[in-house]
Structures are given as C-alpha cells and as structure tokens.
Coordinates of N, CA and C and ligand atoms in Angstrom, one line a residue:
M243 N 0.7 -1.1 0.3 CA 0.2 0.0 0.0 C 1.0 1.3 0.0
Q244 N 0.8 2.0 -0.9 CA 1.1 3.6 -0.6 C 0.9 4.3 0.5
K245 N 2.0 4.7 1.1 CA 2.3 5.7 2.3 C 1.4 6.8 1.9
T246 N 0.8 7.1 3.1 CA 0.2 8.5 3.5 C 1.0 9.4 2.9
K247 N 0.4 10.6 2.4 CA 0.7 11.7 1.8 C 0.7 12.7 2.8
I248 N 1.2 13.8 3.1 CA 1.1 14.6 4.1 C 1.5 15.9 3.3
A249 N 0.4 17.2 3.4 CA 0.4 17.9 2.3 C 0.2 18.9 3.7
P250 N 1.1 19.6 4.2 CA 0.9 21.2 4.9 C 0.1 22.3 4.4
S251 N -1.0 22.9 5.2 CA -1.4 23.8 4.6 C -0.8 25.2 4.6
L252 N -0.5 25.9 3.4 CA 0.7 27.2 4.2 C -0.3 28.2 4.0
L253 N -1.8 27.9 4.6 CA -2.9 29.0 5.2 C -2.2 29.2 6.4
A254 N -1.8 28.4 7.3 CA -0.8 28.9 8.8 C 0.6 29.2 8.5
A255 N 1.0 29.0 7.6 CA 2.5 29.6 7.4 C 2.6 31.0 7.9
D256 N 3.8 31.6 8.2 CA 3.6 33.1 8.6 C 4.1 33.5 7.3
F257 N 3.3 34.6 7.1 CA 3.1 35.2 5.6 C 4.2 36.4 5.2
G258 N 5.0 36.6 6.2 CA 6.0 37.2 6.0 C 7.0 36.9 6.1
N259 N 7.1 35.3 6.3 CA 8.0 34.8 5.8 C 7.7 33.6 5.1
L260 N 7.1 33.8 3.7 CA 6.5 33.1 3.4 C 7.4 31.9 2.4
Q261 N 8.5 32.4 1.5 CA 9.6 31.5 1.1 C 10.4 30.7 2.3
R262 N 10.6 31.1 3.3 CA 10.9 30.3 4.5 C 10.3 29.2 4.8
D263 N 8.9 30.0 4.4 CA 8.2 28.3 5.3 C 7.8 27.4 3.8
V264 N 7.8 28.1 3.0 CA 7.6 26.9 1.7 C 9.1 26.0 1.4
E265 N 10.2 26.9 2.0 CA 11.3 26.4 1.8 C 11.1 25.1 2.8
L266 N 10.6 25.2 4.5 CA 10.8 24.3 5.5 C 10.1 23.2 4.7
V267 N 8.6 23.6 4.1 CA 8.2 22.0 3.5 C 9.1 21.0 2.9
N268 N 9.7 22.1 1.9 CA 10.4 21.7 0.8 C 11.3 20.5 1.6
R269 N 11.8 20.9 2.5 CA 12.9 19.8 3.2 C 12.6 18.7 4.1
S270 N 11.9 18.9 4.1 CA 10.4 18.2 5.6 C 10.1 16.9 4.7
A271 N 9.3 16.2 5.2 CA 9.0 14.7 4.9 C 7.9 14.7 4.4
A272 N 7.5 16.2 4.0 CA 5.7 16.2 3.3 C 5.9 15.9 2.0
D273 N 4.9 15.8 1.5 CA 4.6 15.3 0.6 C 3.8 16.5 -0.8
W274 N 3.5 17.2 -0.8 CA 2.4 18.6 -1.5 C 2.7 19.5 -0.5
H275 N 2.6 21.0 -1.1 CA 2.2 21.7 -0.7 C 0.9 21.7 -1.0
H276 N 0.1 22.0 0.7 CA -1.4 22.4 0.2 C -1.6 24.2 0.0
I277 N -2.3 24.4 -0.8 CA -2.7 25.7 -1.3 C -4.0 25.9 -1.0
D278 N -4.6 27.0 -0.3 CA -6.0 27.5 -0.2 C -6.5 28.8 -0.2
I279 N -7.0 28.5 -1.3 CA -7.5 29.9 -2.4 C -9.2 30.2 -1.7
M280 N -9.3 31.3 -1.3 CA -10.7 31.9 -0.7 C -10.8 33.1 -1.3
D281 N -12.4 33.2 -1.7 CA -13.1 34.4 -2.3 C -14.0 35.1 -1.9
G282 N -14.0 34.9 -0.2 CA -14.9 35.7 0.7 C -16.5 35.7 0.1
V283 N -16.7 34.6 -1.1 CA -18.1 34.6 -1.2 C -18.8 33.4 -0.9
F284 N -18.0 32.1 -1.8 CA -18.0 30.8 -1.4 C -17.3 30.7 0.2
V285 N -16.8 30.9 0.7 CA -16.4 31.1 1.8 C -16.1 32.4 2.7
P286 N -16.6 32.0 3.9 CA -16.6 34.3 4.4 C -15.1 34.5 5.1
N287 N -14.2 34.4 4.0 CA -13.1 34.9 4.3 C -12.4 34.5 3.0
I288 N -11.1 35.6 2.9 CA -10.0 36.0 1.7 C -8.9 35.2 2.2
S289 N -8.3 34.5 1.3 CA -7.1 34.2 1.9 C -5.8 34.6 0.8
Y290 N -5.3 34.2 -0.2 CA -4.5 35.0 -1.3 C -5.1 34.5 -2.8
G291 N -4.7 35.2 -3.4 CA -4.7 34.8 -4.9 C -3.5 34.3 -5.7
M292 N -3.8 34.7 -7.4 CA -2.7 34.3 -8.1 C -1.2 34.9 -8.1
P293 N -1.1 36.5 -7.5 CA 0.3 36.7 -7.3 C 1.1 35.8 -6.4
V294 N 0.5 35.7 -5.2 CA 0.9 34.9 -3.7 C 1.2 33.5 -4.5
L295 N 0.3 32.9 -5.4 CA 0.8 31.8 -5.6 C 1.7 31.2 -6.5
K296 N 1.8 32.5 -7.5 CA 2.8 32.2 -8.1 C 4.6 32.9 -7.6
A297 N 4.7 33.3 -6.6 CA 5.6 33.5 -5.7 C 5.9 32.4 -4.9
I298 N 4.7 31.5 -4.6 CA 5.1 30.0 -3.8 C 5.3 29.4 -4.8
S299 N 5.2 29.0 -5.5 CA 5.7 28.4 -7.0 C 7.1 28.6 -7.5
E300 N 7.0 29.5 -7.1 CA 9.3 29.8 -7.7 C 9.5 29.1 -6.5
H301 N 9.4 29.3 -5.7 CA 10.2 28.3 -4.3 C 9.7 26.6 -4.1
A302 N 8.8 26.8 -4.6 CA 8.1 25.4 -4.3 C 9.0 24.0 -5.2
T303 N 9.2 23.1 -4.2 CA 10.0 21.9 -5.2 C 8.8 20.9 -5.0
K304 N 7.8 20.8 -4.4 CA 7.0 19.3 -4.3 C 5.7 19.7 -4.8
P305 N 4.7 18.7 -5.6 CA 3.7 19.2 -6.2 C 2.8 20.1 -5.5
L306 N 2.0 21.0 -5.8 CA 0.8 22.2 -5.4 C -0.7 21.2 -5.4
D307 N -0.9 21.4 -4.3 CA -2.3 20.7 -4.4 C -3.1 22.0 -3.9
V308 N -3.9 22.6 -5.2 CA -4.7 23.8 -4.8 C -6.1 23.3 -4.6
H309 N -6.6 23.8 -3.3 CA -7.8 23.9 -3.0 C -8.4 25.1 -3.0
L310 N -9.5 25.4 -4.2 CA -9.8 26.1 -4.8 C -11.5 26.7 -3.6
M311 N -11.7 27.5 -2.6 CA -12.8 27.7 -1.9 C -13.7 28.9 -2.5
I312 N -13.9 28.7 -4.2 CA -14.6 29.8 -4.3 C -15.6 29.6 -5.3
V313 N -16.5 30.6 -5.9 CA -17.7 30.6 -6.9 C -17.2 30.5 -7.9
D314 N -17.8 30.0 -8.8 CA -17.4 30.0 -10.5 C -16.3 29.4 -10.9
P315 N -15.8 28.4 -10.5 CA -14.0 27.9 -10.6 C -13.8 28.1 -12.0
D316 N -14.9 27.3 -13.1 CA -14.4 27.1 -14.0 C -13.4 28.3 -14.9
R317 N -14.1 29.6 -14.5 CA -12.9 30.6 -15.1 C -11.8 30.9 -14.6
Y318 N -11.2 30.1 -13.8 CA -9.8 30.0 -13.9 C -9.0 28.9 -13.7
I319 N -9.4 27.7 -14.4 CA -8.7 26.9 -14.7 C -7.2 26.7 -15.0
E320 N -7.3 27.4 -16.4 CA -6.6 28.0 -17.0 C -5.4 28.4 -16.4
T321 N -5.8 29.8 -15.8 CA -4.7 30.2 -14.9 C -4.1 29.4 -14.1
F322 N -4.9 28.6 -13.1 CA -4.1 27.6 -11.9 C -3.1 26.4 -12.8
A323 N -3.6 26.1 -14.0 CA -2.6 25.5 -14.8 C -1.3 25.9 -15.1
D324 N -1.6 27.5 -15.5 CA -0.3 27.9 -15.8 C 0.7 27.8 -14.6
L325 N 0.1 28.3 -13.5 CA 0.7 28.5 -12.4 C 1.3 27.5 -11.9
G326 N 1.3 26.6 -12.1 CA 2.0 25.1 -12.0 C 1.2 24.2 -10.9
A327 N -0.3 24.3 -11.2 CA -1.1 23.6 -9.8 C -1.2 22.0 -10.4
H328 N -0.8 21.1 -9.5 CA -0.8 19.8 -9.7 C -1.9 19.0 -9.7
V329 N -2.4 19.2 -8.4 CA -4.0 18.9 -8.7 C -4.9 20.0 -8.0
L330 N -6.2 20.5 -9.0 CA -7.0 21.3 -8.7 C -8.1 20.8 -8.4
T331 N -8.7 21.4 -7.0 CA -9.7 21.2 -6.0 C -10.9 21.8 -6.4
V332 N -11.9 21.6 -6.7 CA -13.0 22.2 -6.6 C -14.2 22.0 -5.5
H333 N -14.8 22.8 -5.2 CA -16.0 22.4 -4.1 C -17.0 21.8 -5.1
Y334 N -18.0 20.8 -4.7 CA -19.4 20.3 -5.2 C -20.4 21.2 -5.2
E335 N -20.2 22.0 -4.4 CA -21.1 22.8 -3.6 C -21.3 24.1 -4.7
A336 N -19.8 24.3 -5.3 CA -19.6 25.4 -5.9 C -19.6 25.0 -7.4
C337 N -20.2 24.2 -8.0 CA -20.0 23.8 -9.4 C -21.3 23.3 -9.8
T338 N -22.3 23.9 -10.7 CA -23.4 23.7 -11.4 C -23.4 22.5 -12.5
H339 N -22.2 22.2 -12.9 CA -21.8 21.4 -14.4 C -20.4 20.8 -13.7
L340 N -20.4 20.0 -13.0 CA -19.3 19.5 -12.7 C -18.6 18.3 -13.0
H341 N -19.3 17.9 -13.8 CA -18.7 16.7 -15.0 C -17.9 17.6 -15.8
R342 N -18.6 19.0 -16.3 CA -17.8 19.4 -17.4 C -16.7 20.3 -17.2
T343 N -16.6 20.9 -15.4 CA -15.1 21.1 -14.6 C -14.6 20.3 -14.5
V344 N -15.0 19.1 -14.1 CA -13.9 17.9 -14.3 C -12.7 17.6 -15.6
Q345 N -13.6 17.4 -16.4 CA -13.2 17.7 -17.2 C -12.2 18.6 -18.3
A346 N -12.7 20.2 -18.1 CA -11.8 20.8 -18.3 C -10.5 20.8 -17.4
I347 N -10.8 20.5 -16.1 CA -9.5 20.5 -15.2 C -8.1 19.4 -15.9
K348 N -8.8 18.1 -16.3 CA -8.3 17.1 -17.0 C -7.2 17.8 -18.0
A349 N -8.5 18.2 -18.7 CA -7.7 18.7 -20.4 C -6.8 19.7 -20.1
A350 N -6.8 20.4 -19.0 CA -5.8 21.4 -19.1 C -4.2 20.9 -18.4
G351 N -4.6 19.5 -18.0 CA -3.3 18.8 -18.0 C -3.0 18.5 -15.9
M352 N -4.1 18.9 -15.2 CA -4.0 18.9 -13.9 C -5.0 17.3 -13.4
Q353 N -4.5 16.9 -12.1 CA -5.4 16.1 -11.6 C -6.6 16.9 -11.3
A354 N -7.5 15.9 -11.3 CA -9.0 16.9 -10.7 C -9.4 16.1 -9.4
G355 N -9.5 17.5 -8.4 CA -10.3 17.1 -7.4 C -11.6 17.6 -6.9
V356 N -12.4 16.8 -6.3 CA -13.5 17.6 -5.9 C -13.8 17.7 -4.3
A357 N -14.0 18.5 -3.7 CA -14.2 18.4 -2.1 C -15.5 18.8 -2.0
L358 N -15.9 17.8 -0.8 CA -17.0 18.2 -0.2 C -17.4 18.5 1.6
N359 N -18.3 19.9 1.5 CA -18.3 20.5 3.0 C -18.9 19.5 3.8
P360 N -18.5 19.6 5.2 CA -19.4 18.5 5.9 C -20.8 18.3 6.0
H361 N -21.6 18.8 5.4 CA -22.8 18.7 5.3 C -23.6 17.9 4.0
T362 N -22.4 17.4 3.2 CA -22.6 17.2 1.6 C -22.6 15.5 1.8
P363 N -23.2 14.5 1.9 CA -23.0 13.4 1.2 C -21.7 12.8 0.3
V364 N -21.4 11.4 0.7 CA -20.5 11.6 -0.2 C -21.0 10.6 -1.7
S365 N -22.5 10.1 -0.9 CA -23.4 9.8 -2.5 C -23.8 10.5 -3.7
L366 N -23.3 11.7 -3.2 CA -23.5 12.7 -4.6 C -22.7 12.3 -5.4
L367 N -21.8 11.7 -5.0 CA -20.2 11.7 -6.2 C -20.5 10.7 -7.1
A368 N -21.5 9.4 -6.1 CA -21.6 8.3 -7.1 C -21.9 8.4 -9.3
D369 N -22.3 9.4 -9.7 CA -21.9 9.5 -11.0 C -20.6 10.0 -11.4
I370 N -19.8 10.8 -10.7 CA -19.0 11.4 -11.1 C -17.5 10.5 -10.4
I371 N -17.7 9.5 -9.7 CA -16.7 8.9 -8.9 C -15.6 8.3 -9.6
Q372 N -15.8 7.8 -11.0 CA -15.2 7.4 -11.6 C -14.0 7.9 -12.9
D373 N -14.4 9.4 -12.5 CA -13.5 10.5 -13.7 C -12.8 11.3 -12.5
L374 N -12.5 10.9 -11.0 CA -12.0 11.9 -10.2 C -10.6 11.5 -9.9
D375 N -9.9 12.3 -9.6 CA -7.9 11.8 -9.2 C -8.1 11.6 -7.6
L376 N -9.0 12.7 -7.3 CA -8.9 12.8 -5.3 C -10.4 13.2 -5.4
V377 N -10.9 13.0 -3.7 CA -11.8 13.5 -3.3 C -11.6 14.2 -1.7
L378 N -11.8 15.2 -1.7 CA -11.0 16.1 -0.6 C -12.5 16.0 0.5
I379 N -12.0 15.4 1.6 CA -13.8 15.5 2.5 C -13.0 16.7 3.7
M380 N -13.9 17.5 3.4 CA -13.7 18.9 4.1 C -14.1 18.5 6.3
S381 N -13.0 17.8 7.0 CA -13.3 17.7 8.6 C -13.9 18.9 9.4
V382 N -13.8 20.1 8.6 CA -14.0 21.6 9.4 C -15.3 22.2 8.2
N383 N -15.7 23.1 9.0 CA -16.2 24.2 7.5 C -15.4 24.9 6.8
P384 N -15.4 24.8 5.5 CA -14.3 26.0 5.0 C -14.2 26.9 5.1
G385 N -13.0 27.7 5.2 CA -12.9 29.5 5.2 C -12.0 29.4 6.5
F386 N -11.5 28.8 7.5 CA -10.5 29.1 8.3 C -9.6 27.8 8.8
G387 N -8.2 28.4 9.4 CA -7.7 27.4 9.7 C -8.0 27.6 11.4
G388 N -7.4 26.4 11.8 CA -8.0 26.3 13.2 C -8.9 26.2 14.3
Q389 N -9.7 24.9 13.3 CA -11.2 24.9 14.0 C -11.3 23.3 14.0
S390 N -11.8 23.1 15.2 CA -11.8 21.7 15.2 C -12.4 20.6 14.5
F391 N -11.8 19.8 14.5 CA -12.0 18.0 13.6 C -13.6 17.8 13.7
I392 N -14.6 17.7 12.8 CA -15.8 17.0 13.2 C -15.5 15.5 12.6
A393 N -16.1 15.0 13.7 CA -16.1 13.4 13.9 C -16.5 12.6 13.0
N394 N -17.7 13.0 12.5 CA -18.3 12.5 11.4 C -17.4 12.1 10.0
T395 N -16.7 12.7 10.2 CA -15.7 12.7 8.9 C -15.4 10.9 8.9
Y396 N -15.0 10.2 10.3 CA -14.6 8.9 9.8 C -15.6 8.1 9.0
D397 N -16.7 8.4 9.0 CA -17.9 7.5 8.8 C -17.8 7.7 7.2
K398 N -17.7 9.3 6.8 CA -17.8 10.0 5.3 C -16.2 8.6 4.6
I399 N -15.1 8.9 5.0 CA -14.7 8.5 4.8 C -14.6 6.8 4.0
K400 N -15.5 6.1 5.2 CA -15.5 4.5 5.3 C -16.8 4.8 4.0
A401 N -17.8 5.5 3.9 CA -18.9 5.5 2.7 C -18.1 5.8 1.7
L402 N -17.2 6.8 1.6 CA -16.8 6.7 0.2 C -15.8 5.7 0.2
K403 N -14.8 5.1 0.4 CA -14.2 3.8 0.3 C -15.4 2.8 -0.4
Q404 N -16.2 2.6 0.2 CA -17.4 1.9 -0.4 C -18.0 2.2 -1.3
M405 N -18.4 3.0 -1.7 CA -18.4 3.4 -3.1 C -17.6 3.2 -4.1
M406 N -16.3 3.5 -4.1 CA -15.2 3.6 -5.0 C -15.0 2.4 -5.0
L407 N -15.1 0.8 -4.0 CA -15.2 0.1 -4.3 C -16.4 -0.4 -5.4
E408 N -17.4 -0.3 -4.9 CA -18.7 -0.5 -5.9 C -18.3 -0.3 -6.9
K409 N -17.8 0.8 -6.9 CA -18.2 1.8 -8.8 C -16.9 1.1 -9.3
N410 N -16.1 0.5 -8.7 CA -14.2 0.4 -9.0 C -13.6 1.6 -9.5
A411 N -14.0 2.6 -8.8 CA -13.0 3.9 -9.1 C -11.7 3.9 -7.8
N412 N -10.8 4.9 -8.6 CA -9.5 5.0 -8.0 C -9.2 6.1 -7.5
C413 N -9.3 6.8 -6.5 CA -9.0 8.5 -6.3 C -8.2 8.2 -5.1
L414 N -7.9 9.2 -4.8 CA -6.9 9.4 -3.1 C -8.4 10.1 -2.5
I415 N -8.3 9.6 -0.7 CA -9.1 10.5 -0.4 C -8.3 11.1 0.3
E416 N -8.2 12.7 0.2 CA -7.6 13.7 1.1 C -8.4 14.2 2.6
V417 N -8.1 14.3 3.3 CA -8.9 15.1 4.3 C -8.4 16.4 5.0
D418 N -9.2 17.4 5.1 CA -8.6 18.3 5.4 C -9.4 19.5 6.9
G419 N -8.8 19.4 7.6 CA -9.3 20.7 8.9 C -9.3 19.9 10.1
G420 N -9.0 20.4 11.2 CA -8.3 19.7 12.3 C -7.6 18.5 12.1
V421 N -6.5 18.6 11.4 CA -6.3 17.0 11.1 C -4.9 17.1 12.4
N422 N -4.5 16.3 13.2 CA -3.3 16.7 14.3 C -2.9 15.2 14.5
A423 N -2.2 15.1 15.4 CA -1.4 13.6 16.2 C -2.8 12.9 16.8
K424 N -4.0 13.1 17.2 CA -4.9 12.5 17.9 C -5.7 11.6 16.7
N425 N -6.2 12.6 15.6 CA -7.1 11.9 14.7 C -6.1 11.4 13.6
A426 N -5.1 11.5 13.0 CA -4.2 10.9 11.8 C -4.2 9.6 11.6
K427 N -3.6 8.7 12.7 CA -3.7 7.0 12.7 C -5.6 6.7 12.2
A428 N -6.2 7.2 13.0 CA -7.8 6.9 12.7 C -8.2 7.1 11.1
L429 N -7.8 8.4 10.8 CA -7.9 9.0 9.4 C -7.5 8.0 8.4
V430 N -6.4 7.6 8.9 CA -5.7 6.3 7.9 C -6.1 5.2 7.8
A431 N -6.7 4.3 8.9 CA -7.4 3.5 9.0 C -8.3 3.4 8.7
A432 N -9.2 4.9 8.6 CA -10.5 4.6 7.7 C -10.4 4.5 6.3
G433 N -9.1 5.0 6.3 CA -9.3 4.8 4.0 C -8.8 6.3 3.7
A434 N -8.2 7.2 4.5 CA -7.5 8.2 4.1 C -6.3 8.1 3.6
N435 N -5.7 8.9 2.0 CA -4.9 8.8 1.8 C -4.1 9.9 1.5
V436 N -4.4 11.3 2.0 CA -3.6 12.4 2.2 C -4.2 13.1 3.1
L437 N -3.4 13.5 3.8 CA -3.5 14.2 5.3 C -3.1 16.0 5.2
V438 N -3.9 17.0 5.0 CA -3.8 18.3 5.0 C -3.8 18.5 6.5
A439 N -2.7 19.6 7.0 CA -2.6 19.9 8.2 C -2.0 21.4 8.0
G440 N -2.6 22.3 8.8 CA -1.9 23.4 8.7 C -1.5 24.3 10.3
S441 N -2.4 24.2 11.1 CA -2.0 25.2 12.2 C -1.3 23.7 13.3
F442 N -1.4 22.6 12.9 CA -1.0 21.7 13.8 C 0.5 21.5 13.5
V443 N 0.6 21.7 12.0 CA 2.4 22.1 11.8 C 2.7 23.3 11.9
F444 N 2.1 24.3 11.1 CA 2.6 25.6 11.6 C 3.1 26.0 12.6
K445 N 2.1 25.9 14.0 CA 1.8 26.5 15.3 C 2.7 25.9 16.2
S446 N 3.2 24.7 15.6 CA 3.9 23.6 16.4 C 5.3 24.3 16.7
K447 N 5.8 23.7 17.5 CA 7.4 24.3 17.9 C 8.4 24.0 16.9
D448 N 8.3 22.7 16.6 CA 8.9 22.4 15.3 C 8.5 21.7 14.0
P449 N 8.2 22.8 13.0 CA 7.4 22.0 12.0 C 8.2 21.0 11.3
M450 N 9.3 20.8 10.9 CA 9.3 19.9 10.3 C 9.4 18.5 11.4
A451 N 9.7 18.4 12.4 CA 9.5 17.3 13.2 C 8.4 16.9 13.3
T452 N 7.1 18.1 13.5 CA 5.7 17.8 13.4 C 4.9 16.9 12.2
I453 N 5.5 17.2 11.0 CA 5.3 16.9 9.5 C 5.9 15.6 9.6
K454 N 7.2 15.2 10.0 CA 7.6 13.9 10.0 C 7.1 13.2 10.9
S455 N 6.5 13.3 12.0 CA 5.3 12.6 13.0 C 4.2 11.8 12.2
L456 N 3.5 13.1 11.4 CA 2.4 12.7 11.1 C 3.2 11.6 9.7
K457 N 3.9 12.0 9.3 CA 4.0 11.2 8.4 C 4.5 9.7 8.5
D458 N 5.0 9.6 10.0 CA 5.2 8.3 10.3 C 3.8 7.6 10.9
Ligands
DX5_604 C1 -9.6 25.4 5.8 C2 -8.9 25.2 4.9 C3 -7.7 24.2 5.2 C4 -7.0 25.1 6.5 C5 -6.9 23.9 7.2 O1 -10.6 26.0 4.8 O2 -9.2 24.1 3.6 O3 -6.9 23.8 4.7 O4 -5.6 25.4 6.4 O5 -6.0 24.4 8.3 P1 -5.9 23.1 9.7 O6 -5.4 22.4 10.2 O7 -5.6 24.7 10.9 O8 -7.7 22.9 10.2
ZN605 ZN1 -7.8 23.6 2.3

C-alpha cells in the first residue's frame, strides 16, 4: 500500500516569511504543498490569490495541491494550470456542471479533485467518482484554519471507500481541517490517503518534526 501523503497547508504559515516556510516544506517529509484559495463569497474569508501563488510556486519543489474555495472556478482553470497546480480541487457545492468542470481540469493537464463540505453526503459523487483523481473530505467548515475536527468524517471516509469499491473507482481520499496527532492514525485506518494539516504543523514548535511525526 502507498504511504500516506502529508500536505501542510500554507494558510497557517507566517506570510511575512512565506519563502522560508515554503522552503521548510521542501526540506520536510511532506509530499505536497496545500494551497487554500478563498474568495470571500463561497467562504466567509479571503486568503490569497494568483500573485501569491506565483511567488509560492517559484520556491516550491513539491507538487502544488490547490484547493479552490471559490464560486465559478471554471473561470480560472487555465490560470491555475499556468501557475503550476498539480492537483486542482473544486467544491461540489460551487459547481453546477461538475462533470464539465472536472473534464476541463484534466484537459488543462492537472489532476482533478472534488471537495465536499461537512454537510454534503459522499453519495452525491456516485455518478462522477470514476472520473476523479481525488476526493477532499472537509473535516471542518471551509474558510478558516484552526477549527475543531468534525468526528462524522470517519463515517464519510468509510462510505466513500465503499462507493469506490462498488464503482471500481480509484482516487485518493484527502482529509482537510483539524487534522492532528490525535486523529491522524484513525483517519488513515478509515481509508484516508492524504492528510492536510495547517495549524498543527505551523503553530508547532518544530514544524519539520511535526510533519515527520504525521508521516510516520
Ligand atoms: C480550511 C482550509 C484548510 C486549512 C486547514 O478551509 O481548507 O486547508 O488550512 O487548517 P487546519 O489544519 O488548521 O484546520
Ligand atoms: Zn484546504
């Protein structure tokens, strides 16, 4: 079995020292850089946009895992491909024509991910799961770092695993929000392949060691 991927979320980095924190992730045991793009409409917060992502991509040496928390993501698919996104994840709740959006992401040369808010059941992905490279299960309500993990996430991961089995689908299961040393093991046991962690990594005394401990 493939080892669990760790994707530190730069939302919790020190923006005054962004290059330093990107380089820390480069040197760490992490697999991806998780980039949270928020528009203040889909979620009640604004994070950072393209110029900052461009600066990040100039220093990052690992794949960019871009999580769009924006309405109408179709408008920016080409832009994120040009900025070097490896995985582009859109929210189920933000896409009226999700199948079209997923095809456009793949046509632009990226892996396609779909994120589900805590209230959105995984069963809604039944007719598109075979087209996806990744499903991101939000374990907090999107918009902010540092929130508490929602325990129902375990059941959602298990339901998703079951659906993938029935549909003969093969995609990564990523969990995002409130991930820490207390829940990481159980998330992996439930079937998670990618763990996103923001505060737990960057607010810790030794982020490198924290990433390593999550990886192990
Ligand atoms: C929340 C973002 C997360 C966030 C996670 O909307 O999608 O990626 O950075 O932060 P923590 O790990 O602090 O919950
Ligand atoms: Zn995220």
